[in-house]
Tab-separated table of C-alpha atoms and ligand atoms in Angstrom:
chain	number	residue	atom	x	y	z
A	12	UNK	CA	117.951	87.669	110.082
A	13	UNK	CA	116.195	85.981	107.140
A	14	UNK	CA	115.836	87.482	103.684
A	15	UNK	CA	113.437	85.490	101.980
A	16	UNK	CA	114.508	81.925	102.956
A	17	UNK	CA	118.177	82.838	103.169
A	18	UNK	CA	119.631	82.855	106.580
A	19	UNK	CA	121.974	85.760	107.301
A	20	UNK	CA	124.059	84.496	110.242
A	21	UNK	CA	125.362	87.496	112.190
A	22	UNK	CA	123.777	90.313	110.190
A	23	UNK	CA	126.903	92.493	109.510
A	24	UNK	CA	126.736	93.374	105.800
A	25	UNK	CA	129.196	94.864	103.303
A	26	UNK	CA	127.605	97.850	101.469
A	27	UNK	CA	127.579	98.012	97.688
A	28	UNK	CA	130.262	100.604	96.622
A	29	UNK	CA	130.847	101.405	92.957
A	30	UNK	CA	134.487	100.868	92.112
A	31	UNK	CA	135.308	99.109	95.249
A	32	UNK	CA	133.085	96.025	96.019
A	33	UNK	CA	134.467	93.860	93.253
A	34	UNK	CA	135.264	90.159	93.693
A	35	UNK	CA	138.610	90.505	95.421
A	36	UNK	CA	137.337	93.086	97.923
A	37	UNK	CA	134.183	91.086	98.575
A	38	UNK	CA	136.216	88.021	99.301
A	39	UNK	CA	138.540	89.734	101.672
A	40	UNK	CA	135.562	91.262	103.550
A	41	UNK	CA	133.783	87.902	103.630
A	42	UNK	CA	136.836	86.097	105.077
A	43	UNK	CA	136.869	88.783	107.789
A	44	UNK	CA	133.337	88.013	108.708
A	45	UNK	CA	130.966	90.009	106.649
A	46	UNK	CA	127.708	87.945	106.400
A	47	UNK	CA	126.323	89.238	103.181
A	48	UNK	CA	128.227	91.100	100.434
A	49	UNK	CA	126.852	92.930	97.316
A	50	UNK	CA	128.127	93.823	93.893
A	51	UNK	CA	128.312	97.416	93.094
A	52	UNK	CA	125.187	98.939	91.393
A	53	UNK	CA	124.913	97.570	87.689
A	54	UNK	CA	122.882	99.267	84.957
A	55	UNK	CA	119.907	97.346	83.779
A	56	UNK	CA	120.302	98.722	80.341
A	57	UNK	CA	123.845	97.403	80.284
A	58	UNK	CA	122.729	93.979	81.298
A	59	UNK	CA	119.979	93.964	78.653
A	60	UNK	CA	122.499	94.926	75.961
A	61	UNK	CA	124.749	92.261	77.417
A	62	UNK	CA	127.605	94.722	77.752
A	63	UNK	CA	130.610	92.907	78.720
A	64	UNK	CA	131.840	95.340	81.316
A	65	UNK	CA	128.543	95.224	83.054
A	66	UNK	CA	128.302	91.561	83.068
A	67	UNK	CA	131.873	91.401	84.420
A	68	UNK	CA	130.745	93.493	87.285
A	69	UNK	CA	128.249	90.692	88.338
A	70	UNK	CA	130.732	87.705	88.128
A	71	UNK	CA	131.080	86.115	91.438
A	72	UNK	CA	132.251	82.799	92.949
A	73	UNK	CA	130.354	80.347	95.236
A	74	UNK	CA	132.831	81.223	98.259
A	75	UNK	CA	131.074	84.723	98.222
A	76	UNK	CA	127.601	83.376	98.927
A	77	UNK	CA	125.309	84.674	100.080
A	78	UNK	CA	125.658	87.564	97.757
A	79	UNK	CA	123.365	90.218	96.465
A	80	UNK	CA	123.553	91.701	92.905
A	81	UNK	CA	122.445	95.324	92.909
A	82	UNK	CA	120.671	96.837	89.873
A	83	UNK	CA	119.518	100.326	88.856
A	84	UNK	CA	117.299	101.528	86.002
A	85	UNK	CA	114.689	104.018	84.991
A	86	UNK	CA	111.708	101.913	83.673
A	87	UNK	CA	109.838	98.836	84.998
A	88	UNK	CA	110.350	96.963	81.818
A	89	UNK	CA	114.199	97.266	81.696
A	90	UNK	CA	114.814	96.867	85.434
A	91	UNK	CA	112.340	93.773	85.491
A	92	UNK	CA	113.925	92.189	82.383
A	93	UNK	CA	117.449	92.794	83.637
A	94	UNK	CA	116.564	91.180	86.921
A	95	UNK	CA	115.260	88.142	85.113
A	96	UNK	CA	118.355	87.863	83.081
A	97	UNK	CA	120.562	88.131	86.292
A	98	UNK	CA	118.572	85.387	87.903
A	99	UNK	CA	118.961	83.010	85.019
A	100	UNK	CA	122.582	83.720	84.247
A	101	UNK	CA	124.086	84.190	87.580
A	102	UNK	CA	121.574	82.843	90.303
A	103	UNK	CA	122.605	85.291	93.015
A	104	UNK	CA	121.120	84.834	96.422
A	105	UNK	CA	119.475	88.301	96.361
A	106	UNK	CA	118.592	90.877	93.799
A	107	UNK	CA	118.723	94.373	95.247
A	108	UNK	CA	117.284	97.512	93.611
A	109	UNK	CA	119.219	100.764	94.114
A	110	UNK	CA	116.967	103.687	95.040
A	111	UNK	CA	119.776	105.600	96.696
A	112	UNK	CA	122.276	106.723	94.207
A	113	UNK	CA	122.413	110.572	94.218
A	114	UNK	CA	124.679	111.026	91.242
A	115	UNK	CA	123.073	113.382	88.666
A	116	UNK	CA	124.196	111.061	85.699
A	117	UNK	CA	121.848	108.349	87.181
A	118	UNK	CA	119.077	110.458	88.668
A	119	UNK	CA	118.532	112.735	85.673
A	120	UNK	CA	117.270	109.711	83.738
A	121	UNK	CA	114.907	108.836	86.597
A	122	UNK	CA	117.003	105.895	88.118
A	123	UNK	CA	118.686	105.526	91.672
A	124	UNK	CA	117.296	107.987	94.160
A	125	UNK	CA	115.059	109.751	91.632
A	126	UNK	CA	112.528	107.053	92.326
A	127	UNK	CA	112.088	108.805	95.742
A	128	UNK	CA	110.358	111.665	93.832
A	129	UNK	CA	107.957	109.395	92.194
A	130	UNK	CA	106.731	106.626	94.432
A	131	UNK	CA	104.341	105.342	91.784
A	132	UNK	CA	107.437	104.733	89.604
A	133	UNK	CA	109.148	103.121	92.533
A	134	UNK	CA	106.169	100.788	93.028
A	135	UNK	CA	106.059	99.890	89.270
A	136	UNK	CA	109.861	99.139	88.928
A	137	UNK	CA	109.785	97.023	92.177
A	138	UNK	CA	106.712	95.121	91.245
A	139	UNK	CA	108.100	94.438	87.833
A	140	UNK	CA	111.245	92.887	89.431
A	141	UNK	CA	109.321	90.919	92.055
A	142	UNK	CA	106.985	89.393	89.303
A	143	UNK	CA	110.067	88.509	86.894
A	144	UNK	CA	112.271	86.897	89.607
A	145	UNK	CA	110.157	84.117	91.107
A	146	UNK	CA	112.996	82.281	92.977
A	147	UNK	CA	115.264	85.081	94.269
A	148	UNK	CA	114.436	87.424	97.162
A	149	UNK	CA	114.236	91.067	96.091
A	150	UNK	CA	115.587	93.723	98.381
A	151	UNK	CA	115.820	97.435	98.134
A	152	UNK	CA	118.430	100.066	99.238
A	153	UNK	CA	117.268	103.571	99.557
A	154	UNK	CA	117.811	107.015	100.978
A	155	UNK	CA	115.240	108.780	103.080
A	156	UNK	CA	113.921	111.131	100.453
A	157	UNK	CA	115.003	113.472	97.739
A	158	UNK	CA	115.420	116.627	100.072
A	159	UNK	CA	114.808	117.433	103.616
A	160	UNK	CA	111.112	118.561	103.138
A	161	UNK	CA	110.112	115.443	101.224
A	162	UNK	CA	111.392	112.476	103.330
A	163	UNK	CA	109.268	109.590	101.981
A	164	UNK	CA	110.857	106.693	103.544
A	165	UNK	CA	107.951	105.364	105.673
A	166	UNK	CA	105.547	105.534	102.690
A	167	UNK	CA	108.105	104.082	100.402
A	168	UNK	CA	108.896	101.324	102.864
A	169	UNK	CA	105.095	100.400	103.096
A	170	UNK	CA	104.804	100.312	99.324
A	171	UNK	CA	107.865	98.097	99.080
A	172	UNK	CA	106.699	95.708	101.629
A	173	UNK	CA	103.189	95.592	99.910
A	174	UNK	CA	104.754	94.610	96.575
A	175	UNK	CA	106.723	91.898	97.990
A	176	UNK	CA	110.131	93.098	98.918
A	177	UNK	CA	111.999	90.920	101.462
A	178	UNK	CA	114.175	93.551	103.197
A	179	UNK	CA	114.968	97.148	102.994
A	180	UNK	CA	118.266	98.967	103.694
A	181	UNK	CA	117.920	102.512	104.761
A	182	UNK	CA	120.799	104.932	104.302
A	183	UNK	CA	119.090	107.828	106.161
A	184	UNK	CA	120.419	110.806	104.217
A	185	UNK	CA	118.474	112.651	101.487
A	186	UNK	CA	119.728	112.783	97.941
A	187	UNK	CA	120.560	116.477	98.193
A	188	UNK	CA	122.670	115.872	101.232
A	189	UNK	CA	124.904	113.366	99.271
A	190	UNK	CA	127.311	112.384	102.078
A	191	UNK	CA	127.108	115.735	104.160
A	192	UNK	CA	125.865	115.948	107.673
A	193	UNK	CA	125.315	112.801	109.517
A	194	UNK	CA	123.054	109.743	108.857
A	195	UNK	CA	119.697	110.266	110.878
A	196	UNK	CA	119.632	106.857	112.601
A	197	UNK	CA	116.206	107.891	114.061
A	198	UNK	CA	114.760	107.428	110.606
A	199	UNK	CA	115.819	103.826	110.662
A	200	UNK	CA	113.936	103.235	113.892
A	201	UNK	CA	110.875	104.914	112.432
A	202	UNK	CA	110.989	102.808	109.338
A	203	UNK	CA	111.502	99.518	111.587
A	204	UNK	CA	108.330	100.647	113.436
A	205	UNK	CA	106.403	100.928	110.220
A	206	UNK	CA	107.149	97.875	108.252
A	207	UNK	CA	107.110	94.102	109.032
A	208	UNK	CA	110.024	93.080	106.804
A	209	UNK	CA	113.770	93.171	107.965
A	210	UNK	CA	115.297	96.645	108.006
A	211	UNK	CA	119.023	96.941	107.453
A	212	UNK	CA	120.510	100.142	109.131
A	213	UNK	CA	123.307	101.922	107.121
A	214	UNK	CA	125.259	105.131	107.391
A	215	UNK	CA	128.214	106.289	109.419
A	216	UNK	CA	128.967	102.979	111.329
A	217	UNK	CA	132.663	103.492	111.698
A	218	UNK	CA	133.412	101.656	114.977
A	219	UNK	CA	132.224	98.804	117.267
A	220	UNK	CA	130.676	101.457	119.519
A	221	UNK	CA	128.641	102.810	116.435
A	222	UNK	CA	127.584	99.322	115.724
A	223	UNK	CA	126.282	98.846	119.256
A	224	UNK	CA	124.580	102.286	119.240
A	225	UNK	CA	122.781	101.841	115.876
A	226	UNK	CA	121.424	98.508	116.959
A	227	UNK	CA	120.224	99.783	120.349
A	228	UNK	CA	118.906	103.046	118.867
A	229	UNK	CA	116.948	101.640	115.848
A	230	UNK	CA	116.379	97.967	116.698
A	231	UNK	CA	117.320	97.280	113.064
A	232	UNK	CA	117.757	93.754	111.996
A	233	UNK	CA	121.244	94.010	110.499
A	234	UNK	CA	123.929	96.570	109.997
A	235	UNK	CA	125.500	97.440	106.686
A	236	UNK	CA	128.997	99.062	106.677
A	237	UNK	CA	130.574	100.805	103.694
A	238	UNK	CA	133.316	103.492	103.977
A	239	UNK	CA	134.559	102.137	107.312
A	240	UNK	CA	135.706	98.905	105.610
A	241	UNK	CA	137.984	100.702	103.082
A	242	UNK	CA	141.388	99.669	104.219
A	243	UNK	CA	139.955	98.202	107.280
A	244	UNK	CA	138.059	94.857	106.511
A	245	UNK	CA	139.130	93.969	110.154
A	246	UNK	CA	135.930	95.906	111.182
A	247	UNK	CA	133.893	92.652	110.345
A	248	UNK	CA	136.248	90.578	112.486
A	249	UNK	CA	136.162	93.062	115.271
A	250	UNK	CA	132.331	93.193	115.418
A	251	UNK	CA	132.070	89.472	115.143
A	252	UNK	CA	134.501	89.075	117.988
A	253	UNK	CA	132.543	91.599	120.089
A	254	UNK	CA	129.287	89.787	119.429
A	255	UNK	CA	130.995	86.354	120.604
A	256	UNK	CA	132.307	88.222	123.696
A	257	UNK	CA	135.792	87.857	122.576
A	258	UNK	CA	138.466	90.583	123.421
A	259	UNK	CA	139.230	92.941	120.588
A	260	UNK	CA	142.211	91.800	118.521
A	261	UNK	CA	144.890	94.276	117.570
A	262	UNK	CA	145.571	94.757	113.925
A	263	UNK	CA	149.285	94.525	113.540
A	264	UNK	CA	151.411	95.554	110.749
A	265	UNK	CA	152.075	91.786	109.719
A	266	UNK	CA	148.157	91.557	109.477
A	267	UNK	CA	148.023	94.665	107.192
A	268	UNK	CA	150.799	93.114	104.901
A	269	UNK	CA	149.188	89.728	104.782
A	270	UNK	CA	145.933	91.309	103.654
A	271	UNK	CA	147.618	93.657	101.063
A	272	UNK	CA	149.451	90.656	99.603
A	273	UNK	CA	146.134	88.484	99.551
A	274	UNK	CA	144.296	91.518	98.065
A	275	UNK	CA	147.023	92.070	95.511
A	276	UNK	CA	147.109	88.374	94.411
A	277	UNK	CA	143.224	88.333	94.023
A	278	UNK	CA	143.453	91.482	91.881
A	279	UNK	CA	146.231	89.961	89.679
A	280	UNK	CA	144.201	86.664	89.230
A	281	UNK	CA	141.044	88.450	88.343
A	282	UNK	CA	141.906	91.691	86.396
A	283	UNK	CA	143.931	92.766	83.498
A	284	UNK	CA	147.268	94.394	84.292
A	285	UNK	CA	146.393	98.071	84.060
A	286	UNK	CA	143.208	97.627	86.205
A	287	UNK	CA	145.192	95.450	88.776
A	288	UNK	CA	147.878	98.163	89.067
A	289	UNK	CA	145.117	101.000	89.548
A	290	UNK	CA	143.065	99.028	92.128
A	291	UNK	CA	146.137	97.905	93.984
A	292	UNK	CA	147.167	101.627	94.316
A	293	UNK	CA	143.647	102.673	95.425
A	294	UNK	CA	143.268	99.899	98.072
A	295	UNK	CA	146.919	100.144	99.255
A	296	UNK	CA	146.550	103.711	99.905
A	297	UNK	CA	143.680	102.833	102.296
A	298	UNK	CA	145.562	99.971	104.018
A	299	UNK	CA	148.983	101.638	104.367
A	300	UNK	CA	148.093	104.051	107.137
A	301	UNK	CA	148.577	104.486	110.881
A	302	UNK	CA	152.139	103.028	111.285
A	303	UNK	CA	155.593	104.409	111.058
A	304	UNK	CA	156.793	105.292	107.608
A	305	UNK	CA	153.315	104.334	106.281
A	306	UNK	CA	153.358	107.375	103.900
A	307	UNK	CA	156.729	106.276	102.462
A	308	UNK	CA	155.279	102.839	101.443
A	309	UNK	CA	152.134	104.449	100.041
A	310	UNK	CA	154.091	106.667	97.839
A	311	UNK	CA	156.269	103.782	96.508
A	312	UNK	CA	153.081	101.911	95.534
A	313	UNK	CA	151.485	104.999	94.078
A	314	UNK	CA	154.459	105.776	91.971
A	315	UNK	CA	154.769	102.125	90.620
A	316	UNK	CA	154.206	101.788	86.816
A	317	UNK	CA	153.492	98.119	86.479
A	318	UNK	CA	152.972	94.930	88.373
A	319	UNK	CA	156.747	94.167	88.559
A	320	UNK	CA	157.265	97.365	90.542
A	321	UNK	CA	154.390	96.795	92.807
A	322	UNK	CA	155.781	93.287	93.564
A	323	UNK	CA	159.237	94.586	94.098
A	324	UNK	CA	157.896	96.946	96.802
A	325	UNK	CA	155.793	94.284	98.377
A	326	UNK	CA	158.994	92.114	98.605
A	327	UNK	CA	160.888	94.881	100.371
A	328	UNK	CA	157.876	95.599	102.685
A	329	UNK	CA	157.882	91.906	103.648
A	330	UNK	CA	161.528	92.132	104.612
A	331	UNK	CA	161.407	95.500	106.310
A	332	UNK	CA	158.179	95.704	107.900
A	333	UNK	CA	157.665	92.289	109.422
B	16	FMN	C1	132.701	104.853	96.878
B	16	FMN	C2	131.214	104.522	97.051
B	16	FMN	C3	130.582	103.960	96.136
B	16	FMN	C4	129.171	103.695	96.415
B	16	FMN	N1	128.424	102.934	95.509
B	16	FMN	C5	127.250	102.600	95.878
B	16	FMN	C6	126.502	101.565	94.851
B	16	FMN	O1	126.980	101.232	93.896
B	16	FMN	N2	125.277	101.246	95.346
B	16	FMN	C7	124.678	101.673	96.624
B	16	FMN	O2	123.533	101.332	96.896
B	16	FMN	N3	125.289	102.575	97.443
B	16	FMN	C8	126.636	102.956	97.076
B	16	FMN	N4	127.274	103.670	97.931
B	16	FMN	C9	126.675	104.097	99.228
B	16	FMN	C10	127.068	103.023	100.341
B	16	FMN	O3	126.541	101.735	99.967
B	16	FMN	C11	126.565	103.498	101.701
B	16	FMN	O4	125.209	103.525	101.558
B	16	FMN	C12	127.028	104.843	102.133
B	16	FMN	O5	128.430	104.889	101.983
B	16	FMN	C13	126.778	104.988	103.616
B	16	FMN	O6	127.305	103.966	104.365
B	16	FMN	P1	128.715	104.182	105.216
B	16	FMN	O7	128.620	105.464	106.032
B	16	FMN	O8	128.909	102.893	105.958
B	16	FMN	O9	129.766	104.326	104.174
B	16	FMN	C14	128.559	104.014	97.703
B	16	FMN	C15	129.434	104.795	98.680
B	16	FMN	C16	130.805	104.945	98.370
B	16	FMN	C17	131.540	105.669	99.386
């Protein structure tokens, strides 16, 4: 798949996830074979105000390329200007606009998936971004509509193509569905039939079988994986191995421990202590599952008060688990 003039090798993408797809987790997934990774969505207003926390969310290193920075906002002026600022300051490979976030705090101001209720606003925001960022491909990630009787993804897709968007990711649930029910992959197929730019299929891809099915059913150009990568970045390795015709590799306890240690070290290098501790607890509670006594180790990490306690537990795990 090509997005603008960027070659995306095998077309397995890591979904943007707020509070999750920071630099350490993106590097872990990239090393496992994710071809394109994204930052979590960042606020256009925060970028314009040069809010440090917002700008920190965008920091990435060259090893992560190709990388997309995802933005959200409610006015063409703000989203356009923030995109230009991101291009000048960070030079990401892709700028992605979020038209999928269902959270009321975001949609009540008209940002995120609220644009699905006003396709003129979606057009204006998207055109503003495309016009402001001359050298970076602009992509969009959206849901299928606001609610089940207003699924607008085909019309939206055609507008987005017309204004110069280079690819569209569709998470085929409506805003009112949030994460309920299942993603309607047929909508991805319909979108693919109605636009001439790459379509990235997303939603409920949890296994290699799901990956095979979504590609076959929708003919999408690439597949984006979110929740299935939490505690399981090996999903990217497994799909790549499948594509190469290699046998599926078993994920051993030693593999889990190696990734835990790598992830912890990346967090320690990149975050202040309190955040490092919290994120270690979050990710380790996903990693430490599915083996004997996993809940014992999970609890030990969860009750750690500081990095020294976390490191002590990691040291014992290294001795006792491998
Ligand atoms: C914790 C979490 C945070 C998310 N944050 C974002 C986000 O910042 N931007 C976005 O476009 N989608 C976000 N999403 C949606 C995912 O990118 C994806 O579309 C959705 O989870 C469906 O894919 P999946 O079934 O593979 O998880 C988030 C999802 C989760 C679970």
